[in-house]
Amino acid sequence: MSDQQSETQHFSRNWQQQLAEAFNTIDDLCRYLEISPLDLPVSSAAAGNFPLKVPLSFAASMEKGNPNDPLLRQVLPVNDEMISYPGFSNDPVGDIPAAARAGILHKYHGRVLLINTGSCAIHCRYCFRRNFPYSELQLGRQKEKAAMNYIRSDAGISEVILSGGDPLLLADDRLKDLLQQICAIGHIKRIRIHSRLPIVLPARITEEFVGAVSSGSVQVVLVVHCNHANEINSRVISVLERLKNCGVALFNQAVLLRGVNDNAAILCALSEKLFAHGVIPYYLHVLDKASGTGHFEVSEPEALALIEQVQAVLPGYLVPKLVKETAGASSKEYVCK
Ligand code: SF4
């Protein structure tokens, strides 16, 4: 069977099967990309700390033979991850002190975040939660009742954010049940879902999921996570347009990453492509200083200079807000001079 035929077969399978077939070794990914691992600064120690995981849908958007591909750089375990940078830590944004109880982070006024699962479809090397103690702090079935009681007991909470890990790794039934429980709490006005799956595993956006998010009594906001225009392939476009046509509000948050998108033309192309398919380019985060990610950092002065270049070219609604998250702060903060 040709590579093309086996890819076609892969993409005809359901999302769970596609996920089960994700790349999980450096050698397999390199073979697919026609790159020798010897030409890359790969690190088995870094892969031991945080294993490689890449769905084919995402890998298929990488340029074969290019060791510097910006999508590859986001997922490849490299030697630089083993360098200890000053100021980088395992809990860079103060998640652990904000854990109100297992499964809930309550940092900001009016919003709580549910840590629905510790699993993701892809392992982004720059992830700020790559060292998060999910086994203690994620929301399991048994902790769900207590979490719902917590939300119910505080009338000041108007928005529930499903996060993780990636909340869209929950099965449709489980997700629907969770959405219904949240919708039944009278003071909740919005449910926000933060997910990278529409970008890296678009098959996850099933008709059942679309039905669940477009039929509830409260508005659903979906924040996707896309860092580079090359991530938006035809499969991604198709699910973004399906969601948009069902009235789901779509926003993007990107992370500014050295060697991936630290260039004004690349940021402009990302905003243009997102917007063309119904997604507002909302946030550009400076890197959260998680251990193992220092090589991705773009300094705040450099980030500001880049955003100024983007502003000079694009209309305001296509310029993402440049933000950072500081442990203990009452909201995200704009990065400014
Ligand atoms: S999908 Fe999100 S939570 Fe998961 S590894 Fe990537 S950045 Fe981290």
PDB file of N, CA and C in Angstrom, residues 215-314:
ATOM      1  N   SER A 215     -26.562  23.100  21.298  1.00  0.00           N
ATOM      2  CA  SER A 215     -27.968  22.955  21.686  1.00  0.00           C
ATOM      3  C   SER A 215     -28.220  23.247  23.159  1.00  0.00           C
ATOM      4  N   GLY A 216     -27.193  23.591  23.931  1.00  0.00           N
ATOM      5  CA  GLY A 216     -27.388  23.810  25.368  1.00  0.00           C
ATOM      6  C   GLY A 216     -28.063  25.145  25.655  1.00  0.00           C
ATOM      7  N   SER A 217     -28.400  25.354  26.926  1.00  0.00           N
ATOM      8  CA  SER A 217     -29.112  26.585  27.288  1.00  0.00           C
ATOM      9  C   SER A 217     -28.140  27.732  27.558  1.00  0.00           C
ATOM     10  N   VAL A 218     -26.846  27.465  27.633  1.00  0.00           N
ATOM     11  CA  VAL A 218     -25.885  28.565  27.798  1.00  0.00           C
ATOM     12  C   VAL A 218     -24.926  28.556  26.608  1.00  0.00           C
ATOM     13  N   GLN A 219     -24.379  29.718  26.349  1.00  0.00           N
ATOM     14  CA  GLN A 219     -23.501  29.830  25.186  1.00  0.00           C
ATOM     15  C   GLN A 219     -22.183  29.083  25.414  1.00  0.00           C
ATOM     16  N   VAL A 220     -21.713  28.424  24.360  1.00  0.00           N
ATOM     17  CA  VAL A 220     -20.423  27.738  24.440  1.00  0.00           C
ATOM     18  C   VAL A 220     -19.400  28.525  23.624  1.00  0.00           C
ATOM     19  N   VAL A 221     -18.274  28.777  24.254  1.00  0.00           N
ATOM     20  CA  VAL A 221     -17.161  29.458  23.597  1.00  0.00           C
ATOM     21  C   VAL A 221     -16.050  28.421  23.450  1.00  0.00           C
ATOM     22  N   LEU A 222     -15.528  28.284  22.247  1.00  0.00           N
ATOM     23  CA  LEU A 222     -14.453  27.313  22.040  1.00  0.00           C
ATOM     24  C   LEU A 222     -13.162  28.076  21.727  1.00  0.00           C
ATOM     25  N   VAL A 223     -12.172  27.894  22.585  1.00  0.00           N
ATOM     26  CA  VAL A 223     -10.873  28.535  22.363  1.00  0.00           C
ATOM     27  C   VAL A 223      -9.919  27.460  21.857  1.00  0.00           C
ATOM     28  N   VAL A 224      -9.530  27.583  20.596  1.00  0.00           N
ATOM     29  CA  VAL A 224      -8.592  26.606  20.041  1.00  0.00           C
ATOM     30  C   VAL A 224      -7.171  27.114  20.270  1.00  0.00           C
ATOM     31  N   HIS A 225      -6.219  26.280  19.970  1.00  0.00           N
ATOM     32  CA  HIS A 225      -4.820  26.622  20.242  1.00  0.00           C
ATOM     33  C   HIS A 225      -4.012  26.274  18.996  1.00  0.00           C
ATOM     34  N   CYS A 226      -3.651  27.326  18.281  1.00  0.00           N
ATOM     35  CA  CYS A 226      -2.941  27.165  17.017  1.00  0.00           C
ATOM     36  C   CYS A 226      -1.815  28.200  16.986  1.00  0.00           C
ATOM     37  N   ASN A 227      -0.605  27.755  16.679  1.00  0.00           N
ATOM     38  CA  ASN A 227       0.545  28.656  16.752  1.00  0.00           C
ATOM     39  C   ASN A 227       1.092  29.082  15.396  1.00  0.00           C
ATOM     40  N   HIS A 228       0.687  28.382  14.344  1.00  0.00           N
ATOM     41  CA  HIS A 228       1.281  28.638  13.030  1.00  0.00           C
ATOM     42  C   HIS A 228       0.247  28.321  11.955  1.00  0.00           C
ATOM     43  N   ALA A 229       0.206  29.143  10.917  1.00  0.00           N
ATOM     44  CA  ALA A 229      -0.798  28.951   9.861  1.00  0.00           C
ATOM     45  C   ALA A 229      -0.709  27.568   9.219  1.00  0.00           C
ATOM     46  N   ASN A 230       0.487  26.966   9.211  1.00  0.00           N
ATOM     47  CA  ASN A 230       0.620  25.643   8.582  1.00  0.00           C
ATOM     48  C   ASN A 230      -0.184  24.564   9.308  1.00  0.00           C
ATOM     49  N   GLU A 231      -0.590  24.848  10.552  1.00  0.00           N
ATOM     50  CA  GLU A 231      -1.380  23.855  11.302  1.00  0.00           C
ATOM     51  C   GLU A 231      -2.804  23.756  10.758  1.00  0.00           C
ATOM     52  N   ILE A 232      -3.210  24.784   9.998  1.00  0.00           N
ATOM     53  CA  ILE A 232      -4.616  24.832   9.552  1.00  0.00           C
ATOM     54  C   ILE A 232      -4.729  24.174   8.180  1.00  0.00           C
ATOM     55  N   ASN A 233      -4.876  22.851   8.179  1.00  0.00           N
ATOM     56  CA  ASN A 233      -4.999  22.115   6.916  1.00  0.00           C
ATOM     57  C   ASN A 233      -6.478  21.974   6.531  1.00  0.00           C
ATOM     58  N   SER A 234      -6.742  21.283   5.433  1.00  0.00           N
ATOM     59  CA  SER A 234      -8.136  21.222   4.940  1.00  0.00           C
ATOM     60  C   SER A 234      -9.063  20.528   5.932  1.00  0.00           C
ATOM     61  N   ARG A 235      -8.562  19.550   6.682  1.00  0.00           N
ATOM     62  CA  ARG A 235      -9.416  18.865   7.669  1.00  0.00           C
ATOM     63  C   ARG A 235      -9.771  19.832   8.808  1.00  0.00           C
ATOM     64  N   VAL A 236      -8.807  20.637   9.205  1.00  0.00           N
ATOM     65  CA  VAL A 236      -9.045  21.617  10.273  1.00  0.00           C
ATOM     66  C   VAL A 236     -10.064  22.656   9.799  1.00  0.00           C
ATOM     67  N   ILE A 237      -9.866  23.138   8.569  1.00  0.00           N
ATOM     68  CA  ILE A 237     -10.777  24.159   8.023  1.00  0.00           C
ATOM     69  C   ILE A 237     -12.211  23.630   8.036  1.00  0.00           C
ATOM     70  N   SER A 238     -12.363  22.387   7.646  1.00  0.00           N
ATOM     71  CA  SER A 238     -13.716  21.835   7.558  1.00  0.00           C
ATOM     72  C   SER A 238     -14.397  21.816   8.936  1.00  0.00           C
ATOM     73  N   VAL A 239     -13.695  21.455  10.013  1.00  0.00           N
ATOM     74  CA  VAL A 239     -14.369  21.418  11.327  1.00  0.00           C
ATOM     75  C   VAL A 239     -14.559  22.830  11.894  1.00  0.00           C
ATOM     76  N   LEU A 240     -13.626  23.734  11.616  1.00  0.00           N
ATOM     77  CA  LEU A 240     -13.818  25.114  12.102  1.00  0.00           C
ATOM     78  C   LEU A 240     -15.065  25.706  11.458  1.00  0.00           C
ATOM     79  N   GLU A 241     -15.240  25.461  10.174  1.00  0.00           N
ATOM     80  CA  GLU A 241     -16.407  26.041   9.492  1.00  0.00           C
ATOM     81  C   GLU A 241     -17.693  25.381   9.973  1.00  0.00           C
ATOM     82  N   ARG A 242     -17.633  24.084  10.270  1.00  0.00           N
ATOM     83  CA  ARG A 242     -18.815  23.382  10.798  1.00  0.00           C
ATOM     84  C   ARG A 242     -19.224  24.008  12.143  1.00  0.00           C
ATOM     85  N   LEU A 243     -18.243  24.252  12.992  1.00  0.00           N
ATOM     86  CA  LEU A 243     -18.538  24.836  14.309  1.00  0.00           C
ATOM     87  C   LEU A 243     -19.057  26.265  14.170  1.00  0.00           C
ATOM     88  N   LYS A 244     -18.421  27.016  13.314  1.00  0.00           N
ATOM     89  CA  LYS A 244     -18.844  28.413  13.105  1.00  0.00           C
ATOM     90  C   LYS A 244     -20.287  28.447  12.602  1.00  0.00           C
ATOM     91  N   ASN A 245     -20.611  27.571  11.673  1.00  0.00           N
ATOM     92  CA  ASN A 245     -21.961  27.571  11.104  1.00  0.00           C
ATOM     93  C   ASN A 245     -23.018  27.149  12.119  1.00  0.00           C
ATOM     94  N   CYS A 246     -22.580  26.494  13.198  1.00  0.00           N
ATOM     95  CA  CYS A 246     -23.529  26.111  14.261  1.00  0.00           C
ATOM     96  C   CYS A 246     -23.586  27.165  15.354  1.00  0.00           C
ATOM     97  N   GLY A 247     -22.939  28.284  15.165  1.00  0.00           N
ATOM     98  CA  GLY A 247     -23.052  29.381  16.125  1.00  0.00           C
ATOM     99  C   GLY A 247     -22.107  29.296  17.306  1.00  0.00           C
ATOM    100  N   VAL A 248     -21.097  28.408  17.252  1.00  0.00           N
ATOM    101  CA  VAL A 248     -20.129  28.343  18.349  1.00  0.00           C
ATOM    102  C   VAL A 248     -19.140  29.505  18.175  1.00  0.00           C
ATOM    103  N   ALA A 249     -18.938  30.272  19.248  1.00  0.00           N
ATOM    104  CA  ALA A 249     -17.980  31.388  19.184  1.00  0.00           C
ATOM    105  C   ALA A 249     -16.566  30.803  19.229  1.00  0.00           C
ATOM    106  N   LEU A 250     -15.754  31.144  18.242  1.00  0.00           N
ATOM    107  CA  LEU A 250     -14.418  30.546  18.113  1.00  0.00           C
ATOM    108  C   LEU A 250     -13.323  31.596  18.304  1.00  0.00           C
ATOM    109  N   PHE A 251     -12.418  31.312  19.205  1.00  0.00           N
ATOM    110  CA  PHE A 251     -11.263  32.187  19.442  1.00  0.00           C
ATOM    111  C   PHE A 251      -9.996  31.338  19.383  1.00  0.00           C
ATOM    112  N   ASN A 252      -8.875  32.003  19.163  1.00  0.00           N
ATOM    113  CA  ASN A 252      -7.594  31.280  19.202  1.00  0.00           C
ATOM    114  C   ASN A 252      -6.680  31.892  20.245  1.00  0.00           C
ATOM    115  N   GLN A 253      -5.952  31.014  20.917  1.00  0.00           N
ATOM    116  CA  GLN A 253      -4.811  31.504  21.689  1.00  0.00           C
ATOM    117  C   GLN A 253      -3.569  30.802  21.158  1.00  0.00           C
ATOM    118  N   ALA A 254      -2.553  31.615  20.951  1.00  0.00           N
ATOM    119  CA  ALA A 254      -1.273  31.092  20.475  1.00  0.00           C
ATOM    120  C   ALA A 254      -0.223  31.400  21.537  1.00  0.00           C
ATOM    121  N   VAL A 255       0.876  30.698  21.463  1.00  0.00           N
ATOM    122  CA  VAL A 255       2.020  30.993  22.335  1.00  0.00           C
ATOM    123  C   VAL A 255       3.154  31.467  21.423  1.00  0.00           C
ATOM    124  N   LEU A 256       3.802  32.535  21.839  1.00  0.00           N
ATOM    125  CA  LEU A 256       4.933  33.054  21.058  1.00  0.00           C
ATOM    126  C   LEU A 256       6.162  32.187  21.350  1.00  0.00           C
ATOM    127  N   LEU A 257       6.675  31.544  20.302  1.00  0.00           N
ATOM    128  CA  LEU A 257       7.704  30.516  20.491  1.00  0.00           C
ATOM    129  C   LEU A 257       8.913  30.776  19.595  1.00  0.00           C
ATOM    130  N   ARG A 258      10.060  30.827  20.203  1.00  0.00           N
ATOM    131  CA  ARG A 258      11.315  30.997  19.458  1.00  0.00           C
ATOM    132  C   ARG A 258      11.451  29.875  18.409  1.00  0.00           C
ATOM    133  N   GLY A 259      11.699  30.265  17.178  1.00  0.00           N
ATOM    134  CA  GLY A 259      11.929  29.259  16.134  1.00  0.00           C
ATOM    135  C   GLY A 259      10.650  28.676  15.547  1.00  0.00           C
ATOM    136  N   VAL A 260       9.499  29.133  16.042  1.00  0.00           N
ATOM    137  CA  VAL A 260       8.214  28.623  15.523  1.00  0.00           C
ATOM    138  C   VAL A 260       7.416  29.755  14.870  1.00  0.00           C
ATOM    139  N   ASN A 261       7.183  30.814  15.641  1.00  0.00           N
ATOM    140  CA  ASN A 261       6.331  31.902  15.126  1.00  0.00           C
ATOM    141  C   ASN A 261       6.844  33.284  15.554  1.00  0.00           C
ATOM    142  N   ASP A 262       8.128  33.394  15.867  1.00  0.00           N
ATOM    143  CA  ASP A 262       8.693  34.667  16.339  1.00  0.00           C
ATOM    144  C   ASP A 262       9.086  35.553  15.152  1.00  0.00           C
ATOM    145  N   ASN A 263       8.091  35.850  14.341  1.00  0.00           N
ATOM    146  CA  ASN A 263       8.330  36.592  13.109  1.00  0.00           C
ATOM    147  C   ASN A 263       7.005  37.247  12.718  1.00  0.00           C
ATOM    148  N   ALA A 264       7.034  38.546  12.404  1.00  0.00           N
ATOM    149  CA  ALA A 264       5.784  39.276  12.166  1.00  0.00           C
ATOM    150  C   ALA A 264       5.002  38.711  10.979  1.00  0.00           C
ATOM    151  N   ALA A 265       5.705  38.315   9.918  1.00  0.00           N
ATOM    152  CA  ALA A 265       4.991  37.785   8.743  1.00  0.00           C
ATOM    153  C   ALA A 265       4.265  36.484   9.106  1.00  0.00           C
ATOM    154  N   ILE A 266       4.901  35.666   9.931  1.00  0.00           N
ATOM    155  CA  ILE A 266       4.281  34.389  10.347  1.00  0.00           C
ATOM    156  C   ILE A 266       3.062  34.665  11.226  1.00  0.00           C
ATOM    157  N   LEU A 267       3.177  35.649  12.123  1.00  0.00           N
ATOM    158  CA  LEU A 267       2.030  35.987  12.988  1.00  0.00           C
ATOM    159  C   LEU A 267       0.886  36.569  12.162  1.00  0.00           C
ATOM    160  N   CYS A 268       1.219  37.382  11.171  1.00  0.00           N
ATOM    161  CA  CYS A 268       0.165  37.955  10.305  1.00  0.00           C
ATOM    162  C   CYS A 268      -0.531  36.843   9.528  1.00  0.00           C
ATOM    163  N   ALA A 269       0.242  35.913   8.996  1.00  0.00           N
ATOM    164  CA  ALA A 269      -0.357  34.814   8.212  1.00  0.00           C
ATOM    165  C   ALA A 269      -1.278  33.982   9.104  1.00  0.00           C
ATOM    166  N   LEU A 270      -0.881  33.781  10.347  1.00  0.00           N
ATOM    167  CA  LEU A 270      -1.722  33.013  11.281  1.00  0.00           C
ATOM    168  C   LEU A 270      -3.044  33.729  11.514  1.00  0.00           C
ATOM    169  N   SER A 271      -2.981  35.025  11.823  1.00  0.00           N
ATOM    170  CA  SER A 271      -4.217  35.785  12.063  1.00  0.00           C
ATOM    171  C   SER A 271      -5.126  35.761  10.839  1.00  0.00           C
ATOM    172  N   GLU A 272      -4.552  35.983   9.674  1.00  0.00           N
ATOM    173  CA  GLU A 272      -5.354  36.016   8.440  1.00  0.00           C
ATOM    174  C   GLU A 272      -6.050  34.673   8.216  1.00  0.00           C
ATOM    175  N   LYS A 273      -5.317  33.596   8.402  1.00  0.00           N
ATOM    176  CA  LYS A 273      -5.897  32.278   8.099  1.00  0.00           C
ATOM    177  C   LYS A 273      -6.951  31.903   9.138  1.00  0.00           C
ATOM    178  N   LEU A 274      -6.691  32.200  10.391  1.00  0.00           N
ATOM    179  CA  LEU A 274      -7.694  31.918  11.422  1.00  0.00           C
ATOM    180  C   LEU A 274      -8.989  32.655  11.102  1.00  0.00           C
ATOM    181  N   PHE A 275      -8.847  33.944  10.835  1.00  0.00           N
ATOM    182  CA  PHE A 275     -10.049  34.763  10.630  1.00  0.00           C
ATOM    183  C   PHE A 275     -10.819  34.329   9.376  1.00  0.00           C
ATOM    184  N   ALA A 276     -10.071  33.924   8.356  1.00  0.00           N
ATOM    185  CA  ALA A 276     -10.721  33.476   7.116  1.00  0.00           C
ATOM    186  C   ALA A 276     -11.619  32.267   7.368  1.00  0.00           C
ATOM    187  N   HIS A 277     -11.366  31.560   8.454  1.00  0.00           N
ATOM    188  CA  HIS A 277     -12.159  30.358   8.747  1.00  0.00           C
ATOM    189  C   HIS A 277     -12.957  30.501  10.043  1.00  0.00           C
ATOM    190  N   GLY A 278     -13.221  31.751  10.418  1.00  0.00           N
ATOM    191  CA  GLY A 278     -14.195  31.990  11.490  1.00  0.00           C
ATOM    192  C   GLY A 278     -13.629  32.072  12.890  1.00  0.00           C
ATOM    193  N   VAL A 279     -12.313  32.158  13.032  1.00  0.00           N
ATOM    194  CA  VAL A 279     -11.706  32.164  14.368  1.00  0.00           C
ATOM    195  C   VAL A 279     -11.092  33.539  14.644  1.00  0.00           C
ATOM    196  N   ILE A 280     -11.430  34.112  15.789  1.00  0.00           N
ATOM    197  CA  ILE A 280     -10.837  35.402  16.176  1.00  0.00           C
ATOM    198  C   ILE A 280      -9.458  35.134  16.799  1.00  0.00           C
ATOM    199  N   PRO A 281      -8.405  35.755  16.273  1.00  0.00           N
ATOM    200  CA  PRO A 281      -7.061  35.574  16.867  1.00  0.00           C
ATOM    201  C   PRO A 281      -6.956  36.389  18.154  1.00  0.00           C
ATOM    202  N   TYR A 282      -7.283  35.772  19.276  1.00  0.00           N
ATOM    203  CA  TYR A 282      -7.548  36.528  20.490  1.00  0.00           C
ATOM    204  C   TYR A 282      -6.299  36.819  21.333  1.00  0.00           C
ATOM    205  N   TYR A 283      -5.597  35.758  21.708  1.00  0.00           N
ATOM    206  CA  TYR A 283      -4.435  35.944  22.590  1.00  0.00           C
ATOM    207  C   TYR A 283      -3.142  35.481  21.923  1.00  0.00           C
ATOM    208  N   LEU A 284      -2.080  36.214  22.175  1.00  0.00           N
ATOM    209  CA  LEU A 284      -0.727  35.719  21.924  1.00  0.00           C
ATOM    210  C   LEU A 284      -0.033  35.760  23.279  1.00  0.00           C
ATOM    211  N   HIS A 285       0.267  34.582  23.807  1.00  0.00           N
ATOM    212  CA  HIS A 285       0.881  34.497  25.139  1.00  0.00           C
ATOM    213  C   HIS A 285       2.399  34.540  25.028  1.00  0.00           C
ATOM    214  N   VAL A 286       3.030  35.307  25.908  1.00  0.00           N
ATOM    215  CA  VAL A 286       4.463  35.076  26.048  1.00  0.00           C
ATOM    216  C   VAL A 286       4.595  33.766  26.823  1.00  0.00           C
ATOM    217  N   LEU A 287       5.718  33.121  26.665  1.00  0.00           N
ATOM    218  CA  LEU A 287       5.906  31.776  27.217  1.00  0.00           C
ATOM    219  C   LEU A 287       5.742  31.765  28.735  1.00  0.00           C
ATOM    220  N   ASP A 288       4.969  30.808  29.237  1.00  0.00           N
ATOM    221  CA  ASP A 288       4.959  30.549  30.684  1.00  0.00           C
ATOM    222  C   ASP A 288       6.232  29.778  31.002  1.00  0.00           C
ATOM    223  N   LYS A 289       6.886  30.191  32.096  1.00  0.00           N
ATOM    224  CA  LYS A 289       8.246  29.679  32.326  1.00  0.00           C
ATOM    225  C   LYS A 289       8.239  28.313  33.014  1.00  0.00           C
ATOM    226  N   ALA A 290       7.832  27.302  32.241  1.00  0.00           N
ATOM    227  CA  ALA A 290       7.817  25.932  32.771  1.00  0.00           C
ATOM    228  C   ALA A 290       9.179  25.283  32.543  1.00  0.00           C
ATOM    229  N   SER A 291       9.633  24.526  33.537  1.00  0.00           N
ATOM    230  CA  SER A 291      10.925  23.839  33.405  1.00  0.00           C
ATOM    231  C   SER A 291      10.978  23.044  32.103  1.00  0.00           C
ATOM    232  N   GLY A 292      12.096  23.149  31.415  1.00  0.00           N
ATOM    233  CA  GLY A 292      12.268  22.380  30.174  1.00  0.00           C
ATOM    234  C   GLY A 292      11.874  23.137  28.924  1.00  0.00           C
ATOM    235  N   THR A 293      11.415  24.401  29.090  1.00  0.00           N
ATOM    236  CA  THR A 293      10.903  25.121  27.913  1.00  0.00           C
ATOM    237  C   THR A 293      11.693  26.399  27.589  1.00  0.00           C
ATOM    238  N   GLY A 294      12.781  26.658  28.333  1.00  0.00           N
ATOM    239  CA  GLY A 294      13.480  27.945  28.221  1.00  0.00           C
ATOM    240  C   GLY A 294      13.953  28.286  26.822  1.00  0.00           C
ATOM    241  N   HIS A 295      14.266  27.255  26.017  1.00  0.00           N
ATOM    242  CA  HIS A 295      14.773  27.527  24.662  1.00  0.00           C
ATOM    243  C   HIS A 295      13.706  28.119  23.750  1.00  0.00           C
ATOM    244  N   PHE A 296      12.439  28.062  24.167  1.00  0.00           N
ATOM    245  CA  PHE A 296      11.368  28.650  23.349  1.00  0.00           C
ATOM    246  C   PHE A 296      11.134  30.132  23.672  1.00  0.00           C
ATOM    247  N   GLU A 297      11.780  30.634  24.710  1.00  0.00           N
ATOM    248  CA  GLU A 297      11.401  31.973  25.195  1.00  0.00           C
ATOM    249  C   GLU A 297      11.765  33.095  24.204  1.00  0.00           C
ATOM    250  N   VAL A 298      10.802  34.007  24.049  1.00  0.00           N
ATOM    251  CA  VAL A 298      11.027  35.261  23.313  1.00  0.00           C
ATOM    252  C   VAL A 298      10.849  36.342  24.371  1.00  0.00           C
ATOM    253  N   SER A 299      11.818  37.234  24.524  1.00  0.00           N
ATOM    254  CA  SER A 299      11.748  38.205  25.617  1.00  0.00           C
ATOM    255  C   SER A 299      10.568  39.164  25.408  1.00  0.00           C
ATOM    256  N   GLU A 300      10.133  39.802  26.479  1.00  0.00           N
ATOM    257  CA  GLU A 300       8.998  40.732  26.354  1.00  0.00           C
ATOM    258  C   GLU A 300       9.301  41.897  25.408  1.00  0.00           C
ATOM    259  N   PRO A 301      10.495  42.522  25.466  1.00  0.00           N
ATOM    260  CA  PRO A 301      10.773  43.596  24.494  1.00  0.00           C
ATOM    261  C   PRO A 301      10.709  43.098  23.047  1.00  0.00           C
ATOM    262  N   GLU A 302      11.210  41.881  22.803  1.00  0.00           N
ATOM    263  CA  GLU A 302      11.136  41.334  21.431  1.00  0.00           C
ATOM    264  C   GLU A 302       9.681  41.085  21.042  1.00  0.00           C
ATOM    265  N   ALA A 303       8.905  40.567  22.003  1.00  0.00           N
ATOM    266  CA  ALA A 303       7.491  40.272  21.729  1.00  0.00           C
ATOM    267  C   ALA A 303       6.744  41.559  21.393  1.00  0.00           C
ATOM    268  N   LEU A 304       7.008  42.615  22.156  1.00  0.00           N
ATOM    269  CA  LEU A 304       6.347  43.902  21.899  1.00  0.00           C
ATOM    270  C   LEU A 304       6.719  44.451  20.525  1.00  0.00           C
ATOM    271  N   ALA A 305       7.984  44.320  20.180  1.00  0.00           N
ATOM    272  CA  ALA A 305       8.423  44.813  18.863  1.00  0.00           C
ATOM    273  C   ALA A 305       7.708  44.043  17.755  1.00  0.00           C
ATOM    274  N   LEU A 306       7.524  42.742  17.941  1.00  0.00           N
ATOM    275  CA  LEU A 306       6.833  41.932  16.932  1.00  0.00           C
ATOM    276  C   LEU A 306       5.376  42.355  16.791  1.00  0.00           C
ATOM    277  N   ILE A 307       4.719  42.557  17.928  1.00  0.00           N
ATOM    278  CA  ILE A 307       3.299  42.947  17.880  1.00  0.00           C
ATOM    279  C   ILE A 307       3.152  44.318  17.226  1.00  0.00           C
ATOM    280  N   GLU A 308       4.096  45.204  17.452  1.00  0.00           N
ATOM    281  CA  GLU A 308       4.040  46.519  16.789  1.00  0.00           C
ATOM    282  C   GLU A 308       4.137  46.358  15.269  1.00  0.00           C
ATOM    283  N   GLN A 309       4.970  45.411  14.842  1.00  0.00           N
ATOM    284  CA  GLN A 309       5.073  45.165  13.388  1.00  0.00           C
ATOM    285  C   GLN A 309       3.763  44.581  12.848  1.00  0.00           C
ATOM    286  N   VAL A 310       3.124  43.724  13.633  1.00  0.00           N
ATOM    287  CA  VAL A 310       1.840  43.143  13.199  1.00  0.00           C
ATOM    288  C   VAL A 310       0.788  44.249  13.122  1.00  0.00           C
ATOM    289  N   GLN A 311       0.788  45.109  14.150  1.00  0.00           N
ATOM    290  CA  GLN A 311      -0.178  46.223  14.192  1.00  0.00           C
ATOM    291  C   GLN A 311      -0.039  47.150  12.998  1.00  0.00           C
ATOM    292  N   ALA A 312       1.190  47.280  12.517  1.00  0.00           N
ATOM    293  CA  ALA A 312       1.427  48.195  11.394  1.00  0.00           C
ATOM    294  C   ALA A 312       0.849  47.654  10.095  1.00  0.00           C
ATOM    295  N   VAL A 313       0.525  46.361  10.081  1.00  0.00           N
ATOM    296  CA  VAL A 313       0.090  45.723   8.838  1.00  0.00           C
ATOM    297  C   VAL A 313      -1.381  45.337   8.851  1.00  0.00           C
ATOM    298  N   LEU A 314      -1.866  44.855  10.019  1.00  0.00           N
ATOM    299  CA  LEU A 314      -3.218  44.282  10.073  1.00  0.00           C
ATOM    300  C   LEU A 314      -4.200  45.226  10.746  1.00  0.00           C
TER     301      LEU A 314
END
